[in-house]
Amino acid sequence: MPLLEGHTARAFDGDLSALHVHAVEMGGLVLDQVQLAISAYADWLRPQAHQVLERERQVNAYDRTIEAESLQVIARRQPMASDLRAVFAIDKVVTQLERAGDEAKKLAVTVLADSETRGFRPGHAMARDARQLGRLVTQSMRASLDAFDRLDEAAAAQVLRQDHEIDQEYAATLRRIMTRALEDPRLMHGVIEAAFMMRSLERIGDHARNVARQVLFILGH
Amino acid sequence: MERVQTEPVAIPKPAARTSQVLLVTDRDKTVGTITVPDPVFKCRDVNVHYGDKHAIKNVSIEIARNQVLAMIGPSGCGKSTFLRCLNRMNDTIPSAVVTGSITLDDQDIHDKRQDVVQLRARVGMVFQKPNPFPKSIYENVAYGPRIHGLAGDRVELDEIVHTSLQRAGLWEEVKDRLNQPGTSLSGGQQQRLCIARTIAVNPEVILMDEPCSALDPIATARIEDLMEELRQSYAICIVTHSMQQAARVSQRTAYFHLGDLIEVGETDRIFTNPRHKLTEDYITGRFG
Ligand SMILES: Nc1ncnc2c1ncn2[C@@H]1O[C@H](COP(=O)(O)OP(=O)(O)OP(=O)(O)O)[C@@H](O)[C@H]1O
Ligand SMILES: [Mg+2]
């Protein structure tokens, strides 16, 4: 099970601690999915894309388990104050992770698509763009999961401060892609697909940012 | 009234949160806002000693009209002691010495001209264990209005008994058995009878010390619903050990710890985002 490196934190007691640890584990898995999906797309690697789809089931299983565990914690403990905020926030984090996992899946599905209008291997420049944007969103996701693991206020705030870098990179990437389409209209299908892939990456960045927001919520902000 | 100079108390500082402004009162002790607009009760620097035991330490708080104030805190922190200050029930405990200023509608309740019986009618109390008098249901409710001369004749008295039982949500259950002893009712009904007895003398404030701790969840829910209705007409102070109950019934919550009022604030905030670490630890159940 891919865990975030150095995961040792025990921020909560008992059931709530288990809930937190499971959400952090799910985060590790989703981060791995995202990285794998980016390299599957940029380097057009079908086996890796298959692996992403395989593991998507595990992500969904985490989602269901954690949801059931949250209900149990609420029913048994009737948590208050920071514990109450945590149960609430962990649930939201899990939703964000699940959605980030869905975006990763879209990349993988594209690599495995085989039709007239879908499944275009990105050219050299587009692959470089995908790697570059991918690197930023993976960094952001790693940092926000780390902040979530340690409930680190400063780290979460840092993720939010850097969010605009992803937005800028995304906008610049789209401009470059569109310019290519204008130069050669035969590339249109591939360009539209690439634009969708970039949007998936940008959304993963949004989900990472939302995880960081939940960390601040748990800490009472 | 003499103010007792007390030793500064060592209270752990509120949890450090850099970007959050702490509202600390002038006494730099209680976290939160102790004042309310148009308070019914104003308490300043209230101290209670039982002999050497310093049970309430410089507590300042105001109690709002038409609101429920919940007082919470670990056993022995002084909740009941503080509640008893508000209608001078501590006068009945020989070792108890109460100092500080407590005003009801801007009048000092310790004033020599203050009639204590009158005060206890204005500030009624409901106890943990329902304690009906060993008399009929009717007499339990009629007793107070009668001794306070609130009814001119039997018709008026009947009317007061009727409305009080109705407001206490008990009328339908007892209207055909008003002459049966109060003790023949179930625990939950007895507690509502005690509430009817309290409101029969037209109080301004109702004090409740763990009023539901001897009741089942259904009887508890009825009392809680009743509190919501009663606060339209009265100020209510309730001591409870149930965080859920405090969260459900009150608009403001006060957290006591070893005689200190640690934190007071809007209930919605206290149970989702308390500012003081002691409050946080208590309501999350990390100690109790
Ligand atoms: N009559 C008394 N004589 C001496 N000490 C007393 C008396 N009544 C209360 N105390 C002491 O004063 C402190 C506060 O007691 P109080 O009954 O107000 O606490 P409480 O918060 O209501 O506790 P609980 O939740 O158990 O009802 C305790 O240490 C208690 O032992
Ligand atoms: Mg008590």
Coordinates of C-alpha atoms and ligand atoms in Angstrom, one line a residue:
Chain A
M1 CA 0.0 0.0 0.0
P2 CA 1.6 3.3 -1.0
L3 CA 1.8 5.5 2.0
L4 CA 3.1 9.0 2.2
E5 CA 6.7 8.8 3.2
G6 CA 7.3 9.4 6.8
H7 CA 3.7 8.9 7.8
T8 CA 3.7 8.6 11.6
A9 CA 1.3 11.2 12.8
R10 CA -1.3 10.4 15.3
A11 CA -3.3 13.6 15.5
F12 CA -6.4 12.1 17.0
D13 CA -7.5 9.4 19.4
G14 CA -9.2 6.0 18.8
D15 CA -11.8 5.7 16.1
L16 CA -11.1 9.2 14.8
S17 CA -7.4 8.4 14.5
A18 CA -8.2 5.3 12.4
L19 CA -10.5 7.4 10.2
H20 CA -7.7 10.0 9.7
V21 CA -5.1 7.3 8.9
H22 CA -7.4 5.7 6.4
A23 CA -8.0 9.0 4.6
V24 CA -4.2 9.6 4.6
E25 CA -3.7 6.1 3.1
M26 CA -6.3 6.9 0.5
G27 CA -4.4 10.1 -0.3
G28 CA -1.2 8.2 -0.8
L29 CA -3.0 5.8 -3.2
V30 CA -4.6 8.7 -5.2
L31 CA -1.3 10.6 -5.4
D32 CA 0.2 7.4 -6.8
Q33 CA -2.6 7.1 -9.3
V34 CA -2.1 10.7 -10.4
Q35 CA 1.6 10.3 -11.0
L36 CA 1.1 7.0 -12.8
A37 CA -1.6 8.5 -15.0
I38 CA 0.5 11.5 -15.9
S39 CA 3.4 9.4 -17.0
A40 CA 1.0 7.0 -18.8
Y41 CA -0.4 9.9 -20.8
A42 CA 2.9 11.8 -21.4
D43 CA 4.8 8.7 -22.4
W44 CA 1.8 6.8 -23.8
L45 CA 2.3 3.7 -21.7
R46 CA -0.6 1.3 -22.0
P47 CA 0.4 -1.1 -19.1
Q48 CA 0.5 1.9 -16.7
A49 CA -2.8 3.1 -17.9
H50 CA -4.2 -0.4 -17.2
Q51 CA -2.8 -0.3 -13.7
V52 CA -4.5 3.0 -13.0
L53 CA -7.9 1.6 -14.0
E54 CA -7.2 -1.5 -11.9
R55 CA -6.5 0.5 -8.8
E56 CA -9.4 2.8 -9.3
R57 CA -11.5 0.1 -7.6
Q58 CA -9.3 0.4 -4.5
V59 CA -9.8 4.2 -4.4
N60 CA -13.6 3.7 -4.5
A61 CA -13.4 1.0 -1.8
Y62 CA -11.5 3.5 0.4
D63 CA -14.2 6.1 -0.3
R64 CA -17.0 3.6 0.8
T65 CA -15.1 2.3 3.9
I66 CA -14.2 5.8 5.2
E67 CA -17.8 7.0 4.7
A68 CA -19.0 4.0 6.8
E69 CA -16.4 4.6 9.4
S70 CA -17.4 8.3 9.7
L71 CA -21.0 7.3 10.3
Q72 CA -19.8 5.0 13.0
V73 CA -17.7 7.6 14.7
I74 CA -20.7 10.1 14.6
A75 CA -23.1 7.5 15.9
R76 CA -20.8 6.1 18.7
R77 CA -18.8 9.2 19.8
Q78 CA -21.1 12.1 18.9
P79 CA -17.9 14.1 18.4
M80 CA -17.7 17.8 19.4
A81 CA -15.4 20.7 18.6
S82 CA -12.2 19.8 16.7
D83 CA -13.3 16.2 16.6
L84 CA -16.6 17.1 15.0
R85 CA -14.8 19.4 12.5
A86 CA -12.4 16.6 11.7
V87 CA -15.0 14.0 10.9
F88 CA -16.7 16.5 8.7
A89 CA -13.5 17.6 7.0
I90 CA -12.1 14.1 6.5
D91 CA -15.3 13.2 4.7
K92 CA -14.8 16.2 2.4
V93 CA -11.1 15.4 1.9
V94 CA -12.2 11.9 0.8
T95 CA -14.6 13.3 -1.7
Q96 CA -11.8 15.5 -3.1
L97 CA -9.5 12.5 -3.3
E98 CA -12.1 10.4 -5.0
R99 CA -12.6 13.2 -7.6
A100 CA -8.9 13.5 -8.2
G101 CA -8.8 9.8 -8.7
D102 CA -11.5 10.2 -11.4
E103 CA -9.4 12.8 -13.2
A104 CA -6.5 10.4 -13.2
K105 CA -8.7 7.7 -14.6
K106 CA -9.7 10.0 -17.5
L107 CA -6.0 10.3 -18.5
A108 CA -5.7 6.5 -18.4
V109 CA -8.9 5.9 -20.4
T110 CA -7.6 8.3 -23.1
V111 CA -4.3 6.3 -23.4
L112 CA -6.3 3.1 -23.8
A113 CA -8.9 4.6 -26.2
D114 CA -8.6 3.6 -29.8
S115 CA -10.8 5.4 -32.3
E116 CA -11.0 8.0 -35.0
T117 CA -11.7 10.8 -32.5
R118 CA -10.0 9.7 -29.3
G119 CA -6.7 8.3 -28.1
F120 CA -4.1 10.6 -29.6
R121 CA -0.6 10.2 -28.4
P122 CA 0.6 13.7 -27.5
G123 CA 3.5 15.0 -29.5
H124 CA 6.8 15.9 -28.0
A125 CA 5.8 19.5 -27.1
M126 CA 2.4 18.5 -25.7
A127 CA 4.0 15.7 -23.7
R128 CA 6.4 18.2 -22.2
D129 CA 3.5 20.5 -21.3
A130 CA 1.6 17.6 -19.6
R131 CA 4.7 16.7 -17.6
Q132 CA 5.3 20.2 -16.5
L133 CA 1.7 20.9 -15.4
G134 CA 1.6 17.4 -14.0
R135 CA 4.7 18.1 -11.9
L136 CA 3.0 21.2 -10.4
V137 CA -0.2 19.5 -9.5
T138 CA 1.6 16.4 -8.1
Q139 CA 3.7 18.7 -5.9
S140 CA 0.6 20.5 -4.7
M141 CA -1.2 17.3 -4.0
R142 CA 1.8 15.8 -2.1
A143 CA 2.1 19.0 -0.1
S144 CA -1.6 19.2 0.8
L145 CA -1.7 15.5 1.8
D146 CA 1.4 16.0 3.9
A147 CA -0.3 19.0 5.6
F148 CA -3.4 16.8 6.1
D149 CA -1.3 14.0 7.6
R150 CA 0.5 16.2 10.1
L151 CA -2.4 18.8 10.4
D152 CA 0.2 21.4 9.6
E153 CA -1.3 24.9 9.3
A154 CA 1.7 26.5 7.7
A155 CA 2.1 23.8 5.1
A156 CA -1.6 24.0 4.2
A157 CA -1.4 27.8 3.9
Q158 CA 1.6 27.4 1.7
V159 CA -0.3 25.1 -0.7
L160 CA -3.1 27.8 -1.0
R161 CA -0.5 30.5 -1.6
Q162 CA 1.0 28.6 -4.5
D163 CA -2.3 27.7 -6.1
H164 CA -2.0 30.5 -8.7
E165 CA 1.1 28.9 -10.2
I166 CA -1.0 26.0 -11.4
D167 CA -3.6 28.4 -12.8
Q168 CA -1.0 30.4 -14.7
E169 CA 0.7 27.3 -16.0
Y170 CA -2.6 25.9 -17.1
A171 CA -3.5 29.1 -19.0
A172 CA -0.1 29.2 -20.7
T173 CA -0.4 25.5 -21.7
L174 CA -3.8 26.0 -23.2
R175 CA -2.5 29.0 -25.2
R176 CA 0.4 26.9 -26.6
I177 CA -1.9 24.0 -27.5
M178 CA -4.4 26.3 -29.3
T179 CA -1.7 28.0 -31.2
R180 CA -0.7 24.6 -32.6
A181 CA -4.2 23.8 -33.6
L182 CA -4.4 27.1 -35.5
E183 CA -1.2 26.3 -37.3
D184 CA -2.5 22.9 -38.4
P185 CA -6.2 22.3 -38.3
R186 CA -5.7 18.6 -39.0
L187 CA -4.5 18.3 -35.4
M188 CA -7.9 19.5 -34.1
H189 CA -9.1 16.2 -32.5
G190 CA -5.8 15.7 -30.8
V191 CA -5.7 19.2 -29.6
I192 CA -9.2 19.1 -28.1
E193 CA -8.3 15.9 -26.3
A194 CA -5.0 17.4 -25.0
A195 CA -6.9 20.4 -23.7
F196 CA -9.2 18.1 -21.8
M197 CA -6.2 16.3 -20.3
M198 CA -4.7 19.6 -19.2
R199 CA -8.1 20.5 -17.6
S200 CA -8.1 17.2 -15.7
L201 CA -4.6 18.0 -14.4
E202 CA -5.8 21.5 -13.4
R203 CA -8.7 20.0 -11.6
I204 CA -6.5 17.7 -9.7
G205 CA -4.7 20.8 -8.5
D206 CA -8.1 22.2 -7.4
H207 CA -8.8 19.1 -5.4
A208 CA -5.4 19.4 -3.8
R209 CA -6.1 23.0 -2.9
N210 CA -9.5 21.9 -1.4
V211 CA -7.7 19.3 0.8
A212 CA -5.5 22.1 2.1
R213 CA -8.6 24.2 2.9
Q214 CA -10.0 21.3 4.9
V215 CA -6.8 21.1 6.9
L216 CA -7.3 24.8 8.0
F217 CA -10.9 24.0 8.8
I218 CA -9.9 21.2 11.1
L219 CA -7.5 23.5 12.8
G220 CA -10.3 26.0 13.5
H221 CA -10.0 28.6 10.7
Chain B
M1 CA -20.5 44.2 49.1
E2 CA -16.8 43.5 49.7
R3 CA -14.8 42.1 46.9
V4 CA -12.5 39.3 48.0
Q5 CA -9.0 39.7 46.6
T6 CA -8.0 36.3 45.3
E7 CA -4.7 34.8 44.3
P8 CA -4.2 35.0 40.6
V9 CA -5.2 31.6 39.3
A10 CA -2.9 29.7 37.0
I11 CA -5.0 28.8 34.0
P12 CA -3.4 27.4 30.9
K13 CA -3.5 30.0 28.1
P14 CA -5.9 29.4 25.2
A15 CA -4.5 27.2 22.5
A16 CA -2.1 29.3 20.4
R17 CA -3.8 30.1 17.1
T18 CA -1.9 32.7 15.2
S19 CA -4.6 34.0 12.9
Q20 CA -7.5 34.0 15.4
V21 CA -8.4 36.9 17.5
L22 CA -9.1 36.0 21.1
L23 CA -11.8 38.0 22.9
V24 CA -10.6 38.1 26.4
T25 CA -12.5 40.0 29.0
D26 CA -10.9 42.8 31.0
R27 CA -10.2 40.4 33.8
D28 CA -8.1 38.5 31.3
K29 CA -9.5 35.3 32.5
T30 CA -12.7 34.2 30.9
V31 CA -12.4 33.7 27.1
G32 CA -15.4 35.0 25.1
T33 CA -17.9 37.8 25.7
I34 CA -19.5 37.8 29.1
T35 CA -21.8 40.7 28.4
V36 CA -25.2 40.5 26.6
P37 CA -27.6 43.2 25.5
D38 CA -30.2 44.0 28.2
P39 CA -29.2 41.3 30.6
V40 CA -31.6 40.0 33.2
F41 CA -28.8 39.0 35.5
K42 CA -25.4 40.8 35.8
C43 CA -22.8 39.0 37.9
R44 CA -19.4 40.6 38.7
D45 CA -16.5 39.0 40.5
V46 CA -18.7 36.5 42.3
N47 CA -16.8 34.3 44.7
V48 CA -18.1 31.5 46.9
H49 CA -16.3 29.9 49.8
Y50 CA -17.4 26.9 51.8
G51 CA -15.2 27.4 54.8
D52 CA -11.7 27.1 53.3
K53 CA -13.0 25.7 50.0
H54 CA -12.9 28.3 47.3
A55 CA -15.7 26.9 45.1
I56 CA -16.4 29.9 42.7
K57 CA -13.5 32.2 41.8
N58 CA -14.1 35.7 40.4
V59 CA -16.9 34.8 38.1
S60 CA -18.3 37.5 35.9
I61 CA -21.1 36.8 33.5
E62 CA -24.4 38.2 32.3
I63 CA -27.6 36.2 31.6
A64 CA -29.8 37.2 28.6
R65 CA -33.6 37.3 28.5
N66 CA -35.4 34.8 26.4
Q67 CA -32.3 32.6 26.1
V68 CA -31.2 29.3 27.5
L69 CA -27.7 29.5 29.1
A70 CA -26.1 26.1 29.5
M71 CA -23.5 25.6 32.2
I72 CA -21.2 22.8 31.7
G73 CA -18.0 21.5 33.3
P74 CA -16.5 18.5 35.1
S75 CA -18.1 17.3 38.4
G76 CA -17.2 19.6 41.3
C77 CA -16.3 22.6 39.1
G78 CA -19.0 24.7 40.8
K79 CA -21.9 24.8 38.4
S80 CA -24.5 24.1 41.1
T81 CA -22.8 26.4 43.5
F82 CA -23.0 29.2 40.9
L83 CA -26.6 28.4 40.0
R84 CA -27.5 28.6 43.7
C85 CA -26.0 32.1 43.9
L86 CA -28.6 33.4 41.5
N87 CA -31.6 32.9 43.9
R88 CA -29.6 33.0 47.1
M89 CA -30.1 29.3 47.8
N90 CA -26.5 29.3 49.2
D91 CA -27.9 31.3 52.1
T92 CA -29.3 28.0 53.3
I93 CA -25.8 26.5 53.6
P94 CA -24.2 27.7 56.8
S95 CA -20.6 27.5 55.6
A96 CA -21.2 29.2 52.3
V97 CA -20.0 32.8 51.9
V98 CA -20.9 34.5 48.7
T99 CA -19.2 37.8 47.7
G100 CA -19.3 40.0 44.6
S101 CA -22.1 41.7 42.9
I102 CA -25.2 40.0 41.4
T103 CA -28.0 42.2 40.1
L104 CA -31.4 41.1 38.8
D105 CA -33.0 43.8 36.6
D106 CA -30.2 46.1 37.9
Q107 CA -31.2 45.5 41.6
D108 CA -28.7 44.0 44.0
I109 CA -30.1 40.6 45.1
H110 CA -28.1 40.9 48.3
D111 CA -29.7 44.2 49.2
K112 CA -31.1 44.2 52.7
R113 CA -34.5 45.2 51.4
Q114 CA -34.5 42.2 49.1
D115 CA -37.1 39.6 50.3
V116 CA -35.6 36.2 49.7
V117 CA -38.9 34.5 49.3
Q118 CA -39.9 37.0 46.7
L119 CA -36.5 36.5 45.0
R120 CA -37.0 32.8 44.8
A121 CA -40.4 33.3 43.1
R122 CA -38.8 35.5 40.5
V123 CA -35.9 33.1 40.1
G124 CA -37.4 29.6 40.2
M125 CA -35.5 26.4 40.5
V126 CA -36.0 22.9 39.1
F127 CA -33.8 20.2 40.6
Q128 CA -32.2 17.0 39.3
K129 CA -34.6 14.8 41.2
P130 CA -38.2 15.7 40.7
N131 CA -39.4 16.8 44.1
P132 CA -43.2 17.3 44.2
F133 CA -44.7 18.1 47.5
P134 CA -46.6 15.2 49.1
K135 CA -49.8 16.8 48.0
S136 CA -52.2 16.6 45.1
I137 CA -51.2 17.6 41.6
Y138 CA -53.4 20.7 41.9
E139 CA -52.0 21.7 45.3
N140 CA -48.4 21.4 44.0
V141 CA -49.1 24.1 41.4
A142 CA -51.5 26.2 43.5
Y143 CA -49.2 26.4 46.6
G144 CA -46.9 29.1 45.3
P145 CA -49.6 31.4 43.8
R146 CA -51.5 31.1 47.0
I147 CA -48.7 32.0 49.4
H148 CA -47.7 34.9 47.1
G149 CA -51.3 36.1 46.9
L150 CA -51.3 35.9 43.1
A151 CA -54.9 34.7 42.9
G152 CA -57.9 36.7 44.1
D153 CA -60.3 33.7 44.3
R154 CA -60.7 30.1 43.5
V155 CA -61.6 30.8 39.9
E156 CA -58.3 32.7 39.3
L157 CA -56.3 30.0 41.1
D158 CA -57.9 27.4 38.9
E159 CA -56.9 29.4 35.9
I160 CA -53.3 29.8 37.1
V161 CA -53.1 26.0 37.7
H162 CA -54.6 25.3 34.3
T163 CA -52.2 27.6 32.4
S164 CA -49.2 26.5 34.3
L165 CA -49.9 22.9 33.7
Q166 CA -50.6 23.7 30.1
R167 CA -47.3 25.6 29.6
A168 CA -45.5 22.8 31.3
G169 CA -47.0 20.4 28.7
L170 CA -48.7 18.3 31.4
W171 CA -52.3 19.4 31.3
E172 CA -53.7 16.8 28.9
E173 CA -52.1 14.0 30.9
V174 CA -53.4 15.2 34.3
K175 CA -56.6 17.2 33.8
D176 CA -58.7 14.3 35.0
R177 CA -56.7 13.4 38.0
L178 CA -55.8 16.8 39.6
N179 CA -56.6 15.5 43.0
Q180 CA -54.3 12.6 42.9
P181 CA -50.9 12.9 44.6
G182 CA -48.1 14.5 42.6
T183 CA -45.9 11.6 43.5
S184 CA -48.2 9.2 41.6
L185 CA -46.9 10.6 38.3
S186 CA -44.0 9.2 36.3
G187 CA -40.5 10.7 36.7
G188 CA -40.8 12.8 33.5
Q189 CA -44.3 13.9 34.5
Q190 CA -43.1 14.8 38.0
Q191 CA -40.4 17.0 36.5
R192 CA -42.9 18.8 34.3
L193 CA -45.1 19.2 37.4
C194 CA -42.1 20.9 39.2
I195 CA -41.7 23.1 36.1
A196 CA -45.4 24.0 36.3
R197 CA -45.0 24.8 40.0
T198 CA -42.1 27.0 39.2
I199 CA -43.9 29.0 36.4
A200 CA -47.1 29.3 38.4
V201 CA -45.6 32.1 40.4
N202 CA -44.6 34.0 37.3
P203 CA -40.8 34.0 37.5
E204 CA -38.4 35.9 35.3
V205 CA -35.7 33.2 35.4
I206 CA -35.8 29.5 35.7
L207 CA -32.8 27.7 37.0
M208 CA -32.5 24.0 36.2
D209 CA -29.8 21.8 37.8
E210 CA -29.5 18.6 35.7
P211 CA -33.3 18.5 35.2
C212 CA -33.2 15.4 32.9
S213 CA -30.5 13.2 34.4
A214 CA -33.2 11.0 36.0
L215 CA -35.3 10.8 32.9
D216 CA -35.5 8.5 29.9
P217 CA -34.7 9.9 26.4
I218 CA -38.4 10.5 25.6
A219 CA -39.1 12.3 28.8
T220 CA -35.9 14.2 28.3
A221 CA -36.9 15.2 24.8
R222 CA -40.2 16.6 26.1
I223 CA -38.4 18.7 28.7
E224 CA -36.1 20.0 26.0
D225 CA -39.0 20.9 23.8
L226 CA -40.6 22.6 26.7
M227 CA -37.4 24.7 27.4
E228 CA -37.6 26.0 23.9
E229 CA -41.1 27.1 24.4
L230 CA -40.5 28.5 27.9
R231 CA -37.6 30.7 26.8
Q232 CA -40.1 32.8 24.8
S233 CA -41.2 34.0 28.2
Y234 CA -38.3 33.4 30.6
A235 CA -34.6 33.3 30.9
I236 CA -33.4 29.8 31.6
C237 CA -30.1 28.6 33.1
I238 CA -29.5 24.9 32.8
V239 CA -26.7 22.8 34.3
T240 CA -26.2 19.6 32.3
H241 CA -23.6 16.9 31.9
S242 CA -24.8 16.1 28.4
M243 CA -22.9 18.0 25.8
Q244 CA -25.6 17.0 23.3
Q245 CA -28.3 18.4 25.5
A246 CA -26.4 21.7 26.0
A247 CA -25.9 21.9 22.3
R248 CA -29.5 21.2 21.6
V249 CA -31.3 23.5 24.1
S250 CA -29.0 26.5 24.7
Q251 CA -28.1 29.6 22.8
R252 CA -25.1 30.4 25.0
T253 CA -22.8 28.1 26.9
A254 CA -20.5 28.7 29.9
Y255 CA -17.7 26.3 30.7
F256 CA -16.6 26.1 34.3
H257 CA -13.4 24.4 35.5
L258 CA -12.3 24.2 39.2
G259 CA -14.4 27.2 40.1
D260 CA -13.2 29.4 37.2
L261 CA -15.5 30.5 34.3
I262 CA -13.1 29.5 31.5
E263 CA -15.1 30.3 28.4
V264 CA -18.5 31.6 27.5
G265 CA -20.0 32.2 24.1
E266 CA -22.6 31.3 21.5
T267 CA -23.4 27.6 21.8
D268 CA -23.1 27.1 18.1
R269 CA -19.5 28.2 18.3
I270 CA -18.5 26.6 21.6
F271 CA -19.4 23.1 20.3
T272 CA -17.8 23.5 16.9
N273 CA -14.9 25.8 17.6
P274 CA -14.1 26.5 21.3
R275 CA -11.2 28.9 21.9
H276 CA -9.8 27.6 25.2
K277 CA -8.0 24.3 25.3
L278 CA -9.7 23.3 28.5
T279 CA -13.1 23.8 26.9
E280 CA -11.9 21.8 23.9
D281 CA -10.6 19.0 26.0
Y282 CA -13.7 18.8 28.1
I283 CA -16.3 18.8 25.3
T284 CA -14.3 16.4 23.1
G285 CA -14.2 14.0 26.1
R286 CA -10.4 14.1 26.5
F287 CA -11.0 14.5 30.2
G288 CA -14.0 14.9 32.4
Ligands
LIG1 N1 -22.3 22.4 51.1 C1 -21.0 22.3 50.8 N2 -20.0 22.4 51.7 C2 -18.7 22.3 51.3 N3 -18.3 22.2 50.1 C3 -19.2 22.1 49.1 C4 -20.6 22.2 49.4 N4 -21.3 22.1 48.2 C5 -20.3 22.0 47.3 N5 -19.1 22.0 47.8 C6 -17.8 21.9 47.1 O1 -17.7 22.9 46.1 C7 -17.3 22.5 44.9 C8 -18.3 22.8 43.8 O2 -19.4 22.0 44.0 P1 -20.7 22.0 43.1 O3 -21.7 21.1 43.7 O4 -21.1 23.4 42.8 O5 -20.1 21.3 41.8 P2 -20.9 20.9 40.4 O6 -20.1 21.5 39.3 O7 -22.3 21.2 40.5 O8 -20.6 19.3 40.4 P3 -21.6 18.2 39.9 O9 -21.5 18.2 38.4 O10 -21.0 16.9 40.4 O11 -23.0 18.4 40.3 C9 -16.9 21.0 45.0 O12 -15.6 20.9 45.3 C10 -17.8 20.6 46.2 O13 -17.2 19.6 46.9
MG2 MG -24.1 20.0 40.6

